[in-house]
mmCIF file with all atom_site columns, C-alpha atoms in Angstrom:
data_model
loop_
_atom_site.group_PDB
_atom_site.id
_atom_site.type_symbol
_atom_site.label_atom_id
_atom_site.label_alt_id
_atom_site.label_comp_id
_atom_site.label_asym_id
_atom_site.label_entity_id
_atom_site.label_seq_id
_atom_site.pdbx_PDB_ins_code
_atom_site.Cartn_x
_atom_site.Cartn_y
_atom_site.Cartn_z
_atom_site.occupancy
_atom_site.B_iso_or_equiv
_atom_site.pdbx_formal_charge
_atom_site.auth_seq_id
_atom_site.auth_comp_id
_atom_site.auth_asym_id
_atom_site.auth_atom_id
_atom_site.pdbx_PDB_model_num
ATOM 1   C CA . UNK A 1 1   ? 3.041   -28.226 55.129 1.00 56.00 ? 1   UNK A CA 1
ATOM 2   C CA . UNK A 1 2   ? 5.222   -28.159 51.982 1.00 58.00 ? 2   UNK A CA 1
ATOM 3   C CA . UNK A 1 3   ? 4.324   -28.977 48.351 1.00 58.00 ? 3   UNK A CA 1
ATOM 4   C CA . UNK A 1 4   ? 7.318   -30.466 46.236 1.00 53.00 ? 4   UNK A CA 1
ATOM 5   C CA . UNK A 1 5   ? 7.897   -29.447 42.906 1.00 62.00 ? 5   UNK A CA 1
ATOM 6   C CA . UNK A 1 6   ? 6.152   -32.564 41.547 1.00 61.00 ? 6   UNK A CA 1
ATOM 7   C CA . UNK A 1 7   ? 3.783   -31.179 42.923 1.00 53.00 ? 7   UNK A CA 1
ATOM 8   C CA . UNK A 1 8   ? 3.332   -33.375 46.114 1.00 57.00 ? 8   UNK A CA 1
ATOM 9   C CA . UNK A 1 9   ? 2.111   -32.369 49.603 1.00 54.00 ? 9   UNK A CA 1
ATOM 10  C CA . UNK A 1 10  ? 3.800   -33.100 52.705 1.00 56.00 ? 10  UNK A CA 1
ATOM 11  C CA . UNK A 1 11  ? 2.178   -32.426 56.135 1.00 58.00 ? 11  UNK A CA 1
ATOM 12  C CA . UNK A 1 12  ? 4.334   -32.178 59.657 1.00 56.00 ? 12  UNK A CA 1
ATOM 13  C CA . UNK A 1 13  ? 2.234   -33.974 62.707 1.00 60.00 ? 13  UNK A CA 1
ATOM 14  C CA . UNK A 1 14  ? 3.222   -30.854 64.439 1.00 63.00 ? 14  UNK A CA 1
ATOM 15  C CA . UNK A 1 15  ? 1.058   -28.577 61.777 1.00 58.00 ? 15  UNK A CA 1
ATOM 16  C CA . UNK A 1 16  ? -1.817  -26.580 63.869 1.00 59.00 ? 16  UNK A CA 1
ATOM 17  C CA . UNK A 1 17  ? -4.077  -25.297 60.885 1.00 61.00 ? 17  UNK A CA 1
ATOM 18  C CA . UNK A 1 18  ? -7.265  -27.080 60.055 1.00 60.00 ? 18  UNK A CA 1
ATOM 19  C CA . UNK A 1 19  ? -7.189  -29.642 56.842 1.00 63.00 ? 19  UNK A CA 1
ATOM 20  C CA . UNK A 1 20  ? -9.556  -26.722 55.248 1.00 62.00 ? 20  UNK A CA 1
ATOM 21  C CA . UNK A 1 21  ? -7.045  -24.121 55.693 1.00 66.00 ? 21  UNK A CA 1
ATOM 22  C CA . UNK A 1 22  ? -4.114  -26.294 54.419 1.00 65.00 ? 22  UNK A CA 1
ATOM 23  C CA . UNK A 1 23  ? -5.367  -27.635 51.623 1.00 67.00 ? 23  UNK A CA 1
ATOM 24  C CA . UNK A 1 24  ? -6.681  -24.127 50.103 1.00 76.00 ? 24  UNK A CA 1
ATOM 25  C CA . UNK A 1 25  ? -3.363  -23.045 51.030 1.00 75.00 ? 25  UNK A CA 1
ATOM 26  C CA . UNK A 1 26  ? -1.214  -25.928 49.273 1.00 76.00 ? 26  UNK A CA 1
ATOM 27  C CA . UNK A 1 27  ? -3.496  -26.441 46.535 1.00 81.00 ? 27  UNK A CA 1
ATOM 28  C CA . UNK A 1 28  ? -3.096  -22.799 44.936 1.00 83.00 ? 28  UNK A CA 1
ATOM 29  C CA . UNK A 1 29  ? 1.071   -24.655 45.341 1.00 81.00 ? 29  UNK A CA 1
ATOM 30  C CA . UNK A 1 30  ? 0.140   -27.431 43.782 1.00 81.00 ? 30  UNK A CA 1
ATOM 31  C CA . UNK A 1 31  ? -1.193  -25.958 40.615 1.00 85.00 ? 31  UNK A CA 1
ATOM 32  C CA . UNK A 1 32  ? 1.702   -23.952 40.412 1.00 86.00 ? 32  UNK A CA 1
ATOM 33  C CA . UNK A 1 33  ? 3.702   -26.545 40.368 1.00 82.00 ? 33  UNK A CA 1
ATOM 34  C CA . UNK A 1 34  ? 1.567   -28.397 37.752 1.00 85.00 ? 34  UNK A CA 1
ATOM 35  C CA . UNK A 1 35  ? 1.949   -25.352 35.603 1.00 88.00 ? 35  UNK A CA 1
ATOM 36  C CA . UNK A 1 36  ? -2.395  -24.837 35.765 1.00 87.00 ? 36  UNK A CA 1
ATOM 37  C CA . UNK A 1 37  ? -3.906  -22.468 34.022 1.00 92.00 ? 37  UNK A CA 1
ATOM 38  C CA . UNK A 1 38  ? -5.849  -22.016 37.273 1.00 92.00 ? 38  UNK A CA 1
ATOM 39  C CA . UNK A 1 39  ? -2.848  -20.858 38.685 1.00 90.00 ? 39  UNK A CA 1
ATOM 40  C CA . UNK A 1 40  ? -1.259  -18.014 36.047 1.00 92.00 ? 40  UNK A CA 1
ATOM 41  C CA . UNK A 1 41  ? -4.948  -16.416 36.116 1.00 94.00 ? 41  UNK A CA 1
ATOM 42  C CA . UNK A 1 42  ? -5.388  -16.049 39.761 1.00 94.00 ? 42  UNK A CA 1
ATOM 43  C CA . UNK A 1 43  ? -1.534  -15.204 40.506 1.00 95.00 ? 43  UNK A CA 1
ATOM 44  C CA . UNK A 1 44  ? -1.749  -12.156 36.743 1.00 96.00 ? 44  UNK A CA 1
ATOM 45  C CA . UNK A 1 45  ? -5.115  -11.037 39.024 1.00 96.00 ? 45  UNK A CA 1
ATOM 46  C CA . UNK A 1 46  ? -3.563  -10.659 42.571 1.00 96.00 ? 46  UNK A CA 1
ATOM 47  C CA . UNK A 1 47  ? -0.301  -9.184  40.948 1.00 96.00 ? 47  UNK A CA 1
ATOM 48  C CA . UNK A 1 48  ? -2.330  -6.654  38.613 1.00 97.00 ? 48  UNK A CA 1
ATOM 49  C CA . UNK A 1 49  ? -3.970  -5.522  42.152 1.00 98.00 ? 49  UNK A CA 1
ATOM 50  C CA . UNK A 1 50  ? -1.140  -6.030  44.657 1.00 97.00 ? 50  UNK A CA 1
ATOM 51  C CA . UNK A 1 51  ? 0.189   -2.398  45.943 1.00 96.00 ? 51  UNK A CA 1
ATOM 52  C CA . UNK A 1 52  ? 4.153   -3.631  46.466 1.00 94.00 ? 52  UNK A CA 1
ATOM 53  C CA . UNK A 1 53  ? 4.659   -0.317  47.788 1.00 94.00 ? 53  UNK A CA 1
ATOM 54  C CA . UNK A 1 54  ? 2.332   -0.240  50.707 1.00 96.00 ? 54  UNK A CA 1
ATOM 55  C CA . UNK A 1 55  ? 2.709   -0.867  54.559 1.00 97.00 ? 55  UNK A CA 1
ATOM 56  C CA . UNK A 1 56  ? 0.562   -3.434  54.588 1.00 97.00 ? 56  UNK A CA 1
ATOM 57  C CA . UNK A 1 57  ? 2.278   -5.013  51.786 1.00 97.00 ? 57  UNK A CA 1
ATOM 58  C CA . UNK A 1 58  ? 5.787   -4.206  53.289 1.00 96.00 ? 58  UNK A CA 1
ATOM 59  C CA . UNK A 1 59  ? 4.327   -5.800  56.827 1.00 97.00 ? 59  UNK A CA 1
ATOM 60  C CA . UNK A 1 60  ? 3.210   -8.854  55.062 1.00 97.00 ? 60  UNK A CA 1
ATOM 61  C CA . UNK A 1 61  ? 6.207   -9.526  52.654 1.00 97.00 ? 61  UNK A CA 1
ATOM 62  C CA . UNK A 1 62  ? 8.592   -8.528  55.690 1.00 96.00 ? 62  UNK A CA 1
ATOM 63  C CA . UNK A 1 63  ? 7.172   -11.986 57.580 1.00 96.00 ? 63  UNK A CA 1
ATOM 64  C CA . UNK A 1 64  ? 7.031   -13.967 54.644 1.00 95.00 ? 64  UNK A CA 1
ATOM 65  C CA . UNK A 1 65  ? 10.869  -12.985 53.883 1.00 96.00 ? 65  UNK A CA 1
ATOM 66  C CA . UNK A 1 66  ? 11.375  -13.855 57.417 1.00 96.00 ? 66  UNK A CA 1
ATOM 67  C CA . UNK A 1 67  ? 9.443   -17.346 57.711 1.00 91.00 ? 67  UNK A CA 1
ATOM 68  C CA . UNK A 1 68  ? 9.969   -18.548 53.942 1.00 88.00 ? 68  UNK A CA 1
ATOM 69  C CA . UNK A 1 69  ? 13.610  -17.296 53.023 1.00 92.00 ? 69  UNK A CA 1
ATOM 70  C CA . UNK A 1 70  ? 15.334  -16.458 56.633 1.00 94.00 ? 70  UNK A CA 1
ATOM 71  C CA . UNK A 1 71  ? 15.060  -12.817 55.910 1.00 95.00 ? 71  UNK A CA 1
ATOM 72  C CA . UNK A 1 72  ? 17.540  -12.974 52.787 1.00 96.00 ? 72  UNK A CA 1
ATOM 73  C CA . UNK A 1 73  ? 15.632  -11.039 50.262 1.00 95.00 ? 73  UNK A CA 1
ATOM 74  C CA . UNK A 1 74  ? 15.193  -7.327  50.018 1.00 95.00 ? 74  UNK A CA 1
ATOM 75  C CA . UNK A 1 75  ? 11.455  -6.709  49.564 1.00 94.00 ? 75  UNK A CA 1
ATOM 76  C CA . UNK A 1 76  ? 12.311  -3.538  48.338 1.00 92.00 ? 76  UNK A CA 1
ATOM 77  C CA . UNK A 1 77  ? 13.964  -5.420  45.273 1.00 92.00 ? 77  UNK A CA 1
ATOM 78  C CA . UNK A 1 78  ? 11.434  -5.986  42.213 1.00 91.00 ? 78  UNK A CA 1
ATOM 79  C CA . UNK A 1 79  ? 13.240  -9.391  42.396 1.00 92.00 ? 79  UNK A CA 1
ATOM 80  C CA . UNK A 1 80  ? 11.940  -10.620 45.403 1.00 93.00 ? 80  UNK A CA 1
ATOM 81  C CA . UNK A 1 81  ? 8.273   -10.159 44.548 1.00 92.00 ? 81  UNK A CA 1
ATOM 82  C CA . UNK A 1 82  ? 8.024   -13.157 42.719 1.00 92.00 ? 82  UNK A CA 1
ATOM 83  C CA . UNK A 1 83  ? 8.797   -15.671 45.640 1.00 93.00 ? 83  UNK A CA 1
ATOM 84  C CA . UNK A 1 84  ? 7.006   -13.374 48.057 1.00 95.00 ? 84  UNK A CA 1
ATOM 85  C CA . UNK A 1 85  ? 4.124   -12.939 46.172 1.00 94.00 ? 85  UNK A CA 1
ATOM 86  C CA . UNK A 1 86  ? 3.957   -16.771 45.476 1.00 90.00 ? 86  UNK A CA 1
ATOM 87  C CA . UNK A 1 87  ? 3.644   -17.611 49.479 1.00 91.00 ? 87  UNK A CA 1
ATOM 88  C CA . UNK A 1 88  ? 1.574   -14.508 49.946 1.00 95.00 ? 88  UNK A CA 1
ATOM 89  C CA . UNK A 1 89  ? -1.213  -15.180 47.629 1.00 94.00 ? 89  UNK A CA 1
ATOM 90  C CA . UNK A 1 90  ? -1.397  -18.901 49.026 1.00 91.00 ? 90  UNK A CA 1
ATOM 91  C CA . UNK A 1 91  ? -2.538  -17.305 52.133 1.00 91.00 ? 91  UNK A CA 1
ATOM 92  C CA . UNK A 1 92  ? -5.059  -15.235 50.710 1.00 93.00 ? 92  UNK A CA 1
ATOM 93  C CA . UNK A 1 93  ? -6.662  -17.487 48.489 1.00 91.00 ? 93  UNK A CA 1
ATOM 94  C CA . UNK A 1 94  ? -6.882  -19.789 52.400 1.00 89.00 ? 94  UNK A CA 1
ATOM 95  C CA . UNK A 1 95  ? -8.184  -17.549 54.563 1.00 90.00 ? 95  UNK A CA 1
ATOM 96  C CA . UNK A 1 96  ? -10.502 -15.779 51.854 1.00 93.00 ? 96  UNK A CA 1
ATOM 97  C CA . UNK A 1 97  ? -12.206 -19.398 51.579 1.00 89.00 ? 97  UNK A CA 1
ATOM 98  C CA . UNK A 1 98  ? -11.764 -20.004 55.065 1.00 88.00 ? 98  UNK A CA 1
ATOM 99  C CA . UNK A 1 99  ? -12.092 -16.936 57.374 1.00 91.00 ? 99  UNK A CA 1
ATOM 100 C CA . UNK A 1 100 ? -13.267 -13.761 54.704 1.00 95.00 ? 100 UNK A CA 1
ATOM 101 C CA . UNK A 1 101 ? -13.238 -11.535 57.424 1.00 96.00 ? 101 UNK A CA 1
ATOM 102 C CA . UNK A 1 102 ? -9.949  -11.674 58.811 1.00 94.00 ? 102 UNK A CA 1
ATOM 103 C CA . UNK A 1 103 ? -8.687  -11.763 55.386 1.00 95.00 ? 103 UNK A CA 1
ATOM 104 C CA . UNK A 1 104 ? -9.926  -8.804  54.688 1.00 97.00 ? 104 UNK A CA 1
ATOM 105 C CA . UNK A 1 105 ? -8.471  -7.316  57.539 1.00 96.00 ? 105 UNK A CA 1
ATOM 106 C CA . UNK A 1 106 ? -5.510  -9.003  56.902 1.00 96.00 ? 106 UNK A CA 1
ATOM 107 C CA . UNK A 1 107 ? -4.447  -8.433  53.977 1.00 97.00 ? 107 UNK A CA 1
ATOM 108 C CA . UNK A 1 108 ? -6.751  -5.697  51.873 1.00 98.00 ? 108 UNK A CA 1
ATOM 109 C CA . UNK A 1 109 ? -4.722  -2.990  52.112 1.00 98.00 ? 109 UNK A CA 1
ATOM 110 C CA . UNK A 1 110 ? -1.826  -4.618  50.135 1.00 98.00 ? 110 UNK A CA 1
ATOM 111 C CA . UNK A 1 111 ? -4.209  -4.278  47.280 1.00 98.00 ? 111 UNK A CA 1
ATOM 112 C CA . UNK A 1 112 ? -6.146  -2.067  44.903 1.00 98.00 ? 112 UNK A CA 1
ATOM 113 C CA . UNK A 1 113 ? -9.019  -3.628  44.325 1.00 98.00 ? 113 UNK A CA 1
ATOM 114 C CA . UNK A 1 114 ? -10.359 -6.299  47.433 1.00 98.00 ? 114 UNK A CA 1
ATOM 115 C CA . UNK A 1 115 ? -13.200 -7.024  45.691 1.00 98.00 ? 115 UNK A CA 1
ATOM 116 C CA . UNK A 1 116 ? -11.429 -8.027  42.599 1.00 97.00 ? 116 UNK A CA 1
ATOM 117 C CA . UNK A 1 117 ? -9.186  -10.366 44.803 1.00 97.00 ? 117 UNK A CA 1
ATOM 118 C CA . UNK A 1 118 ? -12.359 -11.791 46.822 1.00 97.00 ? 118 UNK A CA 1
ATOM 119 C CA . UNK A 1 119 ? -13.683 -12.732 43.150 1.00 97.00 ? 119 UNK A CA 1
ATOM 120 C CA . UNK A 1 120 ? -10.089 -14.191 41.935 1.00 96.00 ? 120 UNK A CA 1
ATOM 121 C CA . UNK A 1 121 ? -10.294 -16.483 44.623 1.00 95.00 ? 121 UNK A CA 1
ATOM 122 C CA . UNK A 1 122 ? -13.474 -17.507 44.126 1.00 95.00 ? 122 UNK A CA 1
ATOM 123 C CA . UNK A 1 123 ? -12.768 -18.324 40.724 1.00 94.00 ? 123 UNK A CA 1
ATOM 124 C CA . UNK A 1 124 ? -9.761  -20.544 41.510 1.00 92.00 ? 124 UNK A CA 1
ATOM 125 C CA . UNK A 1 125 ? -12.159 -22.405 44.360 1.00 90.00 ? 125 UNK A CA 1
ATOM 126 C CA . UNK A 1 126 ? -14.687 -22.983 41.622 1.00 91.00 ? 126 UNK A CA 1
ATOM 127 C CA . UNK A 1 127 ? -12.003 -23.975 38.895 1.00 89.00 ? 127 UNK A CA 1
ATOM 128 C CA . UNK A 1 128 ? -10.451 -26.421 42.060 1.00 85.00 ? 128 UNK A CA 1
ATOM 129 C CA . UNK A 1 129 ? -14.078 -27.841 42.853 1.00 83.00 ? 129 UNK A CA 1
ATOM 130 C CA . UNK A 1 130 ? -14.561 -28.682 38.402 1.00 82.00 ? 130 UNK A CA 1
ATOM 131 C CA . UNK A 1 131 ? -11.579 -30.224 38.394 1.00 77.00 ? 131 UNK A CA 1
ATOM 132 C CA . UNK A 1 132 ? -11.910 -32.217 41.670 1.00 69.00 ? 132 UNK A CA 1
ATOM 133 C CA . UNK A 1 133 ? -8.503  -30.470 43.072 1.00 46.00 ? 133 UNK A CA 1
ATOM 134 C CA . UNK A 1 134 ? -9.762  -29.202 45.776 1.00 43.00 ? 134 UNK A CA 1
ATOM 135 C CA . UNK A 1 135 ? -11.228 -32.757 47.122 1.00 44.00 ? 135 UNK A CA 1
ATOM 136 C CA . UNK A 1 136 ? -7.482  -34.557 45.765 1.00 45.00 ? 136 UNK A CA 1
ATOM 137 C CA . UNK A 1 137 ? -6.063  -31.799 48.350 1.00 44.00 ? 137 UNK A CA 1
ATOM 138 C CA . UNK A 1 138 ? -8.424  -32.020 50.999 1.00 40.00 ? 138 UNK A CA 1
ATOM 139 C CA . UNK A 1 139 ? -7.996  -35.659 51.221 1.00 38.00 ? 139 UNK A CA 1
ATOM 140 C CA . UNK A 1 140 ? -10.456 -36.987 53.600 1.00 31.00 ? 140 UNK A CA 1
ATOM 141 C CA . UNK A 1 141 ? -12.072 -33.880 54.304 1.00 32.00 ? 141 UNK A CA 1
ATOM 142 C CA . UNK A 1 142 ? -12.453 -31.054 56.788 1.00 31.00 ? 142 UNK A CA 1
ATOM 143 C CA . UNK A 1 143 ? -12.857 -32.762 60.114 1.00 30.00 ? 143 UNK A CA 1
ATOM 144 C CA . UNK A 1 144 ? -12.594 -29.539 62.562 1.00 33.00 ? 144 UNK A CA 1
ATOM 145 C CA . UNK A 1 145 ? -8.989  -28.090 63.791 1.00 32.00 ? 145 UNK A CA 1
ATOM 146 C CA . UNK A 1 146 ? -6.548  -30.464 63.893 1.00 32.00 ? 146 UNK A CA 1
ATOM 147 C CA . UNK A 1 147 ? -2.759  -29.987 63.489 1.00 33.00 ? 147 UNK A CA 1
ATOM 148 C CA . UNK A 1 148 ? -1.419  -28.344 60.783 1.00 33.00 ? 148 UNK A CA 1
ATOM 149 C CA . UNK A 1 149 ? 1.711   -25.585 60.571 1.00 37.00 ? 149 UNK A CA 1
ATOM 150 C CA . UNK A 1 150 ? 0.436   -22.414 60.969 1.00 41.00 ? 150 UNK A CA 1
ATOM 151 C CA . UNK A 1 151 ? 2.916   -20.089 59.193 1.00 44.00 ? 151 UNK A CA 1
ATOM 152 C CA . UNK A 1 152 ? 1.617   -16.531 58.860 1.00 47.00 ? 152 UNK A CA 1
ATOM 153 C CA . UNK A 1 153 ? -1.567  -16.579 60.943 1.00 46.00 ? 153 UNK A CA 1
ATOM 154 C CA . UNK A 1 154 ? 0.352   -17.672 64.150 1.00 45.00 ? 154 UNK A CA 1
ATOM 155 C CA . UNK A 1 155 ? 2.996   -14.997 63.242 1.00 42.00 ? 155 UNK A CA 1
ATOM 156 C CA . UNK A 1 156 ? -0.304  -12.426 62.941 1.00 44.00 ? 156 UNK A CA 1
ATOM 157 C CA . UNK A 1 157 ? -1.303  -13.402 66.377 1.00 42.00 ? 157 UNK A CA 1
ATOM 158 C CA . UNK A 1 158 ? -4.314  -15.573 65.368 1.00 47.00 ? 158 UNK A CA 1
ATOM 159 C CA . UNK A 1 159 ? -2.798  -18.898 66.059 1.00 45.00 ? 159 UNK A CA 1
ATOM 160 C CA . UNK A 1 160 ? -4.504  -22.167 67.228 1.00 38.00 ? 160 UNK A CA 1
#
């Protein structure tokens, strides 16, 4: 899946996540690119907590910079954390409100303060549910796994 800078989200018929997963995923995109306040508060929380000098960061931005920008940016350039951090946040706003678990153990040791992120994310879901984004980016609803592109959860090893 992609989201244009208008905004608008395009699906592949070859994706393999779930409609839940994409559209938590492409919606935190979406209000990006709508300029949301939704956004800036979620993205200011995850960046106040993000450790950009951890493994687990390094591991994560390392496949982002590989999948997202062929491997052209130097994570270890305050530079790149803006477009990493963008992609990498998507993710963890998706599989915090769709697998908690193996976010957790995905991706809390890029950052301070888990708990803190957990509750950023739950914030943003609630802020999406008010404003009826979250049902415009769902569509027609969650109707088990169907295909979607996987991105970083196939390249994790926790594909299909």
């Amino acid at each position: 899946a992609a989201t244009s800078p208008d905004g608008k989200v395009f699906i592949s018929s070859e994706a393999t996540l779930s409609e839940a997963e994409l559209s938590r995923h492409e919606a935190v995109h979406v209000l990006e690119a709508k300029n949301s306040p939704l956004f800036y508060d979620f993205y200011e929380d995850l960046q106040s907590r993000l450790i950009g000098t951890s493994p687990a960061y390094k591991e994560l931005a390392g496949k982002i910079n590989d999948q997202y920008h062929n491997g052209k940016l130097d994570i270890d350039n305050i530079d790149s954390l803006i477009p990493i951090s963008r992609e990498l946040f998507a993710y963890v706003h998706q599989f915090i409100q769709t697998d908690p678990a193996w976010a957790s153990e995905r991706f809390s040791g890029a950052f301070s303060d888990w708990d803190g992120v957990v509750e950023a994310s739950r914030r943003l879901a609630q802020g999406l549910e008010n404003q009826g984004a979250a049902g415009d980016a769902q569509g027609y609803g969650v109707s088990g796994r169907t295909a979607y592109p996987a991105g970083l959860r196939e390249s994790a090893g926790r594909g299909n």
